[in-house]
Steps between C-alpha positions, in 0.01 A plus 500: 500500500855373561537575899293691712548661845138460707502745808851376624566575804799415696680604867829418679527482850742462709543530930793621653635349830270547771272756289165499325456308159543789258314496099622661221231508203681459200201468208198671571214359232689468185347430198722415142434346196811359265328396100649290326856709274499788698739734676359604802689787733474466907658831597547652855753615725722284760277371731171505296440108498614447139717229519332325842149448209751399262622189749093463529418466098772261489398239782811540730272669805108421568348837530313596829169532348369497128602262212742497208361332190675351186280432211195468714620331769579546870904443547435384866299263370736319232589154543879368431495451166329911430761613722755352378338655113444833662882523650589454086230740381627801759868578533623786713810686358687672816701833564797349652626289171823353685301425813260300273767304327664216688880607480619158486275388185596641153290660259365183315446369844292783657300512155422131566383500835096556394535231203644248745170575768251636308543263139493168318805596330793279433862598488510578125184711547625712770816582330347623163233673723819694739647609123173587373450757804852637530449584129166646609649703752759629321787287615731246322579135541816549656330687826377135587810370656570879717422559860306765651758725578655497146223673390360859534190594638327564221622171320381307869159661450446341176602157607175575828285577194620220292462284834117596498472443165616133494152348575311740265296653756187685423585799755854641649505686758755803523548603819718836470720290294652817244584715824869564543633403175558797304261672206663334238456137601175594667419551129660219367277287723207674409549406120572127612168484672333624249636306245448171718071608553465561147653121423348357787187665660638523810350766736714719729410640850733786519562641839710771524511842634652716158187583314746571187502101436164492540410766212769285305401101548116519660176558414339522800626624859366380886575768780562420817494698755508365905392135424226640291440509088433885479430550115573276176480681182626391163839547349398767182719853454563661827349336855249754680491371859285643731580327835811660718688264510486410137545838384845522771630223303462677163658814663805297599605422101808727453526645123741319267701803502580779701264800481651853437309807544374678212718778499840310618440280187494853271778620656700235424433463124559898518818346572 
Protein backbone atom coordinates (compact mmCIF):
# COMPACT_ATOMS: atom_id res chain seq x y z
CA UNK A 1 0.00 0.00 0.00
CA UNK A 2 1.17 3.48 -1.05
CA UNK A 3 -0.77 5.76 1.72
CA UNK A 4 -3.32 4.86 3.97
CA UNK A 5 -5.89 6.85 6.01
CA UNK A 6 -6.31 4.91 9.71
CA UNK A 7 -9.58 6.20 11.46
CA UNK A 8 -8.65 9.97 10.93
CA UNK A 9 -10.26 12.02 12.79
CA UNK A 10 -9.94 15.67 12.99
CA UNK A 11 -11.98 18.95 14.67
CA UNK A 12 -11.62 22.77 14.57
CA UNK A 13 -12.52 24.84 17.27
CA UNK A 14 -12.70 28.01 17.75
CA UNK A 15 -14.30 30.56 20.87
CA UNK A 16 -15.80 33.68 20.19
CA UNK A 17 -15.32 36.73 22.52
CA UNK A 18 -16.71 36.12 25.77
CA UNK A 19 -18.59 32.77 24.58
CA UNK A 20 -18.17 29.04 24.97
CA UNK A 21 -15.31 27.14 23.04
CA UNK A 22 -17.29 25.88 20.07
CA UNK A 23 -16.09 22.23 17.87
CA UNK A 24 -16.71 21.61 14.54
CA UNK A 25 -15.98 17.78 13.58
CA UNK A 26 -14.59 17.81 10.34
CA UNK A 27 -13.52 13.81 9.70
CA UNK A 28 -15.49 11.41 11.39
CA UNK A 29 -13.43 7.78 11.17
CA UNK A 30 -12.07 7.79 7.75
CA UNK A 31 -10.54 5.02 6.35
CA UNK A 32 -8.54 5.15 2.55
CA UNK A 33 -6.16 3.22 0.92
CA UNK A 34 -3.96 4.82 -2.21
CA UNK A 35 -1.82 1.42 -4.19
CA UNK A 36 0.78 2.05 -5.78
CA UNK A 37 -0.36 3.62 -10.07
CA UNK A 38 -3.70 4.26 -9.30
CA UNK A 39 -6.37 6.88 -9.83
CA UNK A 40 -8.35 7.12 -6.97
CA UNK A 41 -11.72 9.55 -6.94
CA UNK A 42 -12.66 11.49 -3.45
CA UNK A 43 -16.05 12.89 -4.46
CA UNK A 44 -18.56 14.92 -2.31
CA UNK A 45 -20.25 18.08 -2.19
CA UNK A 46 -18.90 21.58 -0.68
CA UNK A 47 -18.48 21.07 2.71
CA UNK A 48 -18.04 17.22 2.83
CA UNK A 49 -14.34 17.22 4.23
CA UNK A 50 -12.67 16.39 0.90
CA UNK A 51 -10.06 18.67 0.66
CA UNK A 52 -9.53 19.26 4.78
CA UNK A 53 -8.28 14.85 4.48
CA UNK A 54 -6.48 15.87 1.52
CA UNK A 55 -4.24 18.59 3.75
CA UNK A 56 -4.15 15.35 6.24
CA UNK A 57 -2.62 12.62 3.57
CA UNK A 58 -0.20 15.18 2.71
CA UNK A 59 1.36 16.12 6.24
CA UNK A 60 0.40 19.89 6.31
CA UNK A 61 -2.24 19.32 9.48
CA UNK A 62 -1.87 16.46 12.33
CA UNK A 63 -5.22 14.89 12.43
CA UNK A 64 -7.23 14.89 15.78
CA UNK A 65 -7.21 11.27 16.24
CA UNK A 66 -6.08 8.24 13.98
CA UNK A 67 -2.89 7.92 11.82
CA UNK A 68 -1.86 8.45 8.20
CA UNK A 69 0.64 5.89 6.95
CA UNK A 70 3.09 5.94 3.93
CA UNK A 71 4.55 2.66 2.99
CA UNK A 72 4.06 1.24 6.41
CA UNK A 73 4.88 3.87 8.40
CA UNK A 74 3.33 6.40 10.80
CA UNK A 75 3.90 10.13 9.17
CA UNK A 76 3.85 11.63 12.77
CA UNK A 77 6.42 9.57 13.48
CA UNK A 78 9.06 10.41 10.60
CA UNK A 79 12.26 11.84 11.44
CA UNK A 80 13.89 14.86 9.24
CA UNK A 81 15.38 13.15 6.75
CA UNK A 82 11.62 10.80 5.93
CA UNK A 83 9.97 14.02 6.00
CA UNK A 84 11.86 15.72 4.08
CA UNK A 85 11.52 12.15 1.42
CA UNK A 86 7.83 12.08 2.07
CA UNK A 87 7.31 16.06 1.17
CA UNK A 88 9.06 14.72 -2.48
CA UNK A 89 7.03 11.50 -2.67
CA UNK A 90 3.43 13.53 -2.13
CA UNK A 91 2.74 16.70 -4.05
CA UNK A 92 -0.59 18.48 -3.82
CA UNK A 93 -1.79 20.11 -7.13
CA UNK A 94 -4.31 23.10 -6.09
CA UNK A 95 -7.59 24.70 -7.60
CA UNK A 96 -6.51 28.19 -7.54
CA UNK A 97 -3.42 27.82 -10.24
CA UNK A 98 -2.47 31.71 -10.07
CA UNK A 99 -2.81 31.75 -6.30
CA UNK A 100 -0.30 28.81 -6.27
CA UNK A 101 2.20 30.42 -8.51
CA UNK A 102 4.39 33.15 -7.08
CA UNK A 103 3.59 36.13 -9.58
CA UNK A 104 6.94 37.50 -9.36
CA UNK A 105 8.88 34.12 -10.36
CA UNK A 106 8.65 32.95 -14.02
CA UNK A 107 7.79 29.71 -15.28
CA UNK A 108 11.31 28.03 -15.14
CA UNK A 109 11.48 29.53 -11.74
CA UNK A 110 8.21 28.21 -10.18
CA UNK A 111 9.08 24.71 -11.89
CA UNK A 112 12.35 24.88 -9.91
CA UNK A 113 11.27 25.63 -6.62
CA UNK A 114 10.90 21.60 -5.47
CA UNK A 115 14.38 20.70 -7.26
CA UNK A 116 16.08 23.52 -5.36
CA UNK A 117 14.40 22.02 -1.68
CA UNK A 118 13.60 18.75 -2.26
CA UNK A 119 16.98 17.55 -4.70
CA UNK A 120 20.69 16.98 -5.17
CA UNK A 121 20.44 18.55 -8.43
CA UNK A 122 22.87 20.96 -9.90
CA UNK A 123 22.12 23.84 -12.20
CA UNK A 124 22.54 21.87 -15.47
CA UNK A 125 20.26 19.17 -14.01
CA UNK A 126 17.46 21.34 -13.12
CA UNK A 127 17.34 23.03 -16.39
CA UNK A 128 17.16 19.83 -18.61
CA UNK A 129 14.70 18.50 -15.90
CA UNK A 130 12.26 22.19 -16.24
CA UNK A 131 12.45 21.33 -20.34
CA UNK A 132 11.88 17.79 -19.86
CA UNK A 133 8.48 18.60 -17.89
CA UNK A 134 7.23 21.56 -19.92
CA UNK A 135 7.56 19.10 -22.84
CA UNK A 136 5.70 16.65 -20.61
CA UNK A 137 3.05 18.94 -19.97
CA UNK A 138 2.49 20.03 -23.13
CA UNK A 139 4.28 23.33 -23.14
CA UNK A 140 7.34 24.70 -25.08
CA UNK A 141 10.71 26.06 -24.14
CA UNK A 142 9.90 29.47 -24.73
CA UNK A 143 7.04 29.47 -21.74
CA UNK A 144 10.19 29.37 -19.37
CA UNK A 145 11.07 32.97 -19.40
CA UNK A 146 6.83 34.19 -19.12
CA UNK A 147 5.12 35.32 -16.00
CA UNK A 148 2.06 34.12 -14.51
CA UNK A 149 -0.21 36.40 -15.90
CA UNK A 150 0.97 35.88 -19.54
CA UNK A 151 -0.44 32.75 -19.43
CA UNK A 152 -4.02 31.26 -19.43
CA UNK A 153 -5.47 29.24 -16.94
CA UNK A 154 -5.29 26.25 -18.42
CA UNK A 155 -1.55 26.78 -19.58
CA UNK A 156 -0.92 27.94 -15.46
CA UNK A 157 -2.43 24.59 -14.50
CA UNK A 158 0.05 22.66 -16.34
CA UNK A 159 3.03 24.53 -15.06
CA UNK A 160 1.17 23.38 -10.92
CA UNK A 161 1.29 19.88 -12.43
CA UNK A 162 4.64 20.18 -13.94
CA UNK A 163 5.65 21.87 -10.46
CA UNK A 164 4.58 18.50 -8.71
CA UNK A 165 6.15 16.60 -11.07
CA UNK A 166 9.70 18.04 -10.70
CA UNK A 167 10.76 15.68 -7.81
CA UNK A 168 9.13 12.55 -9.36
CA UNK A 169 6.80 11.95 -6.67
CA UNK A 170 5.15 8.67 -6.13
CA UNK A 171 1.56 10.32 -5.39
CA UNK A 172 -0.09 13.89 -6.49
CA UNK A 173 -2.65 15.03 -4.99
CA UNK A 174 -5.50 16.91 -7.03
CA UNK A 175 -7.45 18.83 -5.03
CA UNK A 176 -10.45 20.08 -7.38
CA UNK A 177 -7.72 21.14 -9.60
CA UNK A 178 -9.89 20.68 -13.35
CA UNK A 179 -12.89 22.79 -11.82
CA UNK A 180 -13.48 26.05 -13.63
CA UNK A 181 -11.50 25.62 -16.65
CA UNK A 182 -13.69 24.70 -19.37
CA UNK A 183 -14.52 20.93 -20.93
CA UNK A 184 -12.06 21.17 -23.41
CA UNK A 185 -8.94 21.80 -21.34
CA UNK A 186 -10.49 19.79 -18.55
CA UNK A 187 -9.86 17.12 -21.22
CA UNK A 188 -6.71 18.15 -22.33
CA UNK A 189 -5.47 17.70 -18.77
CA UNK A 190 -6.97 14.52 -18.42
CA UNK A 191 -4.87 13.08 -21.44
CA UNK A 192 -1.65 14.77 -19.88
CA UNK A 193 -2.17 12.88 -16.69
CA UNK A 194 -2.64 10.00 -18.16
CA UNK A 195 0.05 10.08 -20.37
CA UNK A 196 2.47 11.21 -17.42
CA UNK A 197 1.11 7.71 -15.01
CA UNK A 198 1.60 5.51 -17.82
CA UNK A 199 5.51 6.90 -18.18
CA UNK A 200 5.92 7.29 -14.67
CA UNK A 201 3.72 5.26 -12.20
CA UNK A 202 2.60 8.00 -10.52
CA UNK A 203 -0.71 7.61 -8.59
CA UNK A 204 -3.42 10.31 -8.53
CA UNK A 205 -5.86 11.18 -5.66
CA UNK A 206 -8.55 12.88 -7.55
CA UNK A 207 -10.90 14.98 -5.58
CA UNK A 208 -13.46 16.52 -7.27
CA UNK A 209 -17.13 16.86 -7.23
CA UNK A 210 -18.05 16.08 -11.38
CA UNK A 211 -18.40 12.36 -11.43
CA UNK A 212 -18.01 12.73 -15.43
CA UNK A 213 -14.02 12.94 -14.83
CA UNK A 214 -14.21 10.31 -12.70
CA UNK A 215 -15.88 7.72 -15.26
CA UNK A 216 -13.12 9.26 -17.65
CA UNK A 217 -9.52 9.20 -15.61
CA UNK A 218 -10.36 6.75 -12.34
CA UNK A 219 -10.78 3.49 -11.46
CA UNK A 220 -11.99 3.66 -8.27
CA UNK A 221 -14.22 6.43 -6.44
CA UNK A 222 -14.32 7.45 -2.30
CA UNK A 223 -17.70 9.19 -1.22
CA UNK A 224 -17.90 11.46 1.20
CA UNK A 225 -20.57 12.47 2.71
CA UNK A 226 -20.54 14.82 6.27
CA UNK A 227 -16.88 13.99 7.27
CA UNK A 228 -17.68 10.41 6.67
CA UNK A 229 -16.51 7.74 3.68
CA UNK A 230 -20.14 6.57 2.78
CA UNK A 231 -19.46 3.91 -0.06
CA UNK A 232 -16.29 3.15 -2.39
CA UNK A 233 -17.04 1.09 -5.33
CA UNK A 234 -14.91 0.55 -8.38
CA UNK A 235 -14.75 2.57 -11.54
CA UNK A 236 -16.34 -0.29 -14.28
CA UNK A 237 -19.46 0.86 -16.81
CA UNK A 238 -21.97 2.88 -14.99
CA UNK A 239 -21.58 3.65 -10.89
CA UNK A 240 -24.66 2.14 -8.84
CA UNK A 241 -24.54 4.08 -5.56
CA UNK A 242 -26.70 3.28 -2.98
CA UNK A 243 -26.06 5.92 -0.25
CA UNK A 244 -28.12 9.47 -0.62
CA UNK A 245 -25.84 11.42 -0.87
CA UNK A 246 -23.86 9.54 -3.44
CA UNK A 247 -26.70 8.87 -5.56
CA UNK A 248 -27.59 13.17 -5.30
CA UNK A 249 -24.31 13.60 -6.78
CA UNK A 250 -24.96 11.30 -9.77
CA UNK A 251 -28.38 13.08 -10.20
CA UNK A 252 -26.63 16.43 -10.46
CA UNK A 253 -24.60 15.35 -13.99
CA UNK A 254 -26.49 17.42 -16.64
CA UNK A 255 -26.70 15.49 -20.20
CA UNK A 256 -24.15 16.55 -22.82
CA UNK A 257 -26.95 17.87 -24.74
CA UNK A 258 -30.20 19.22 -24.35
CA UNK A 259 -33.08 16.73 -24.10
CA UNK A 260 -36.18 17.22 -26.40
CA UNK A 261 -39.31 15.43 -25.90
CA UNK A 262 -40.17 12.63 -28.03
CA UNK A 263 -42.71 14.11 -29.98
CA UNK A 264 -41.13 17.84 -30.31
CA UNK A 265 -38.10 16.00 -31.87
CA UNK A 266 -40.74 14.30 -34.66
CA UNK A 267 -42.25 17.30 -35.24
CA UNK A 268 -39.41 18.94 -36.16
CA UNK A 269 -37.93 16.48 -38.70
CA UNK A 270 -41.74 16.54 -40.00
CA UNK A 271 -40.37 19.81 -40.68
Amino acid sequence: MLIEACHLHHTYQRQPLFQRTITRHVLNDINLQIRPGETLALVGGSGSGKSTLARLLCGLEQPSQGKVLYQQQDIAHFTPADKKAFQRDVQMVFQDSFGAADPYFTIAEIIQEPLNYLTSMDEQEKKRRIRELLKLVGLSPADEIKKPHQMSGGQLQRVCLARALAPSPSLIILDESLSGLDRLLQSQLLKYLQQIQQQTGVAYLFITHDLRLVHLFCQHVAVMHQGKIVEQQEVSGRLKFHHPAAKALQDAILPPFPVRSADHTDSHLRE
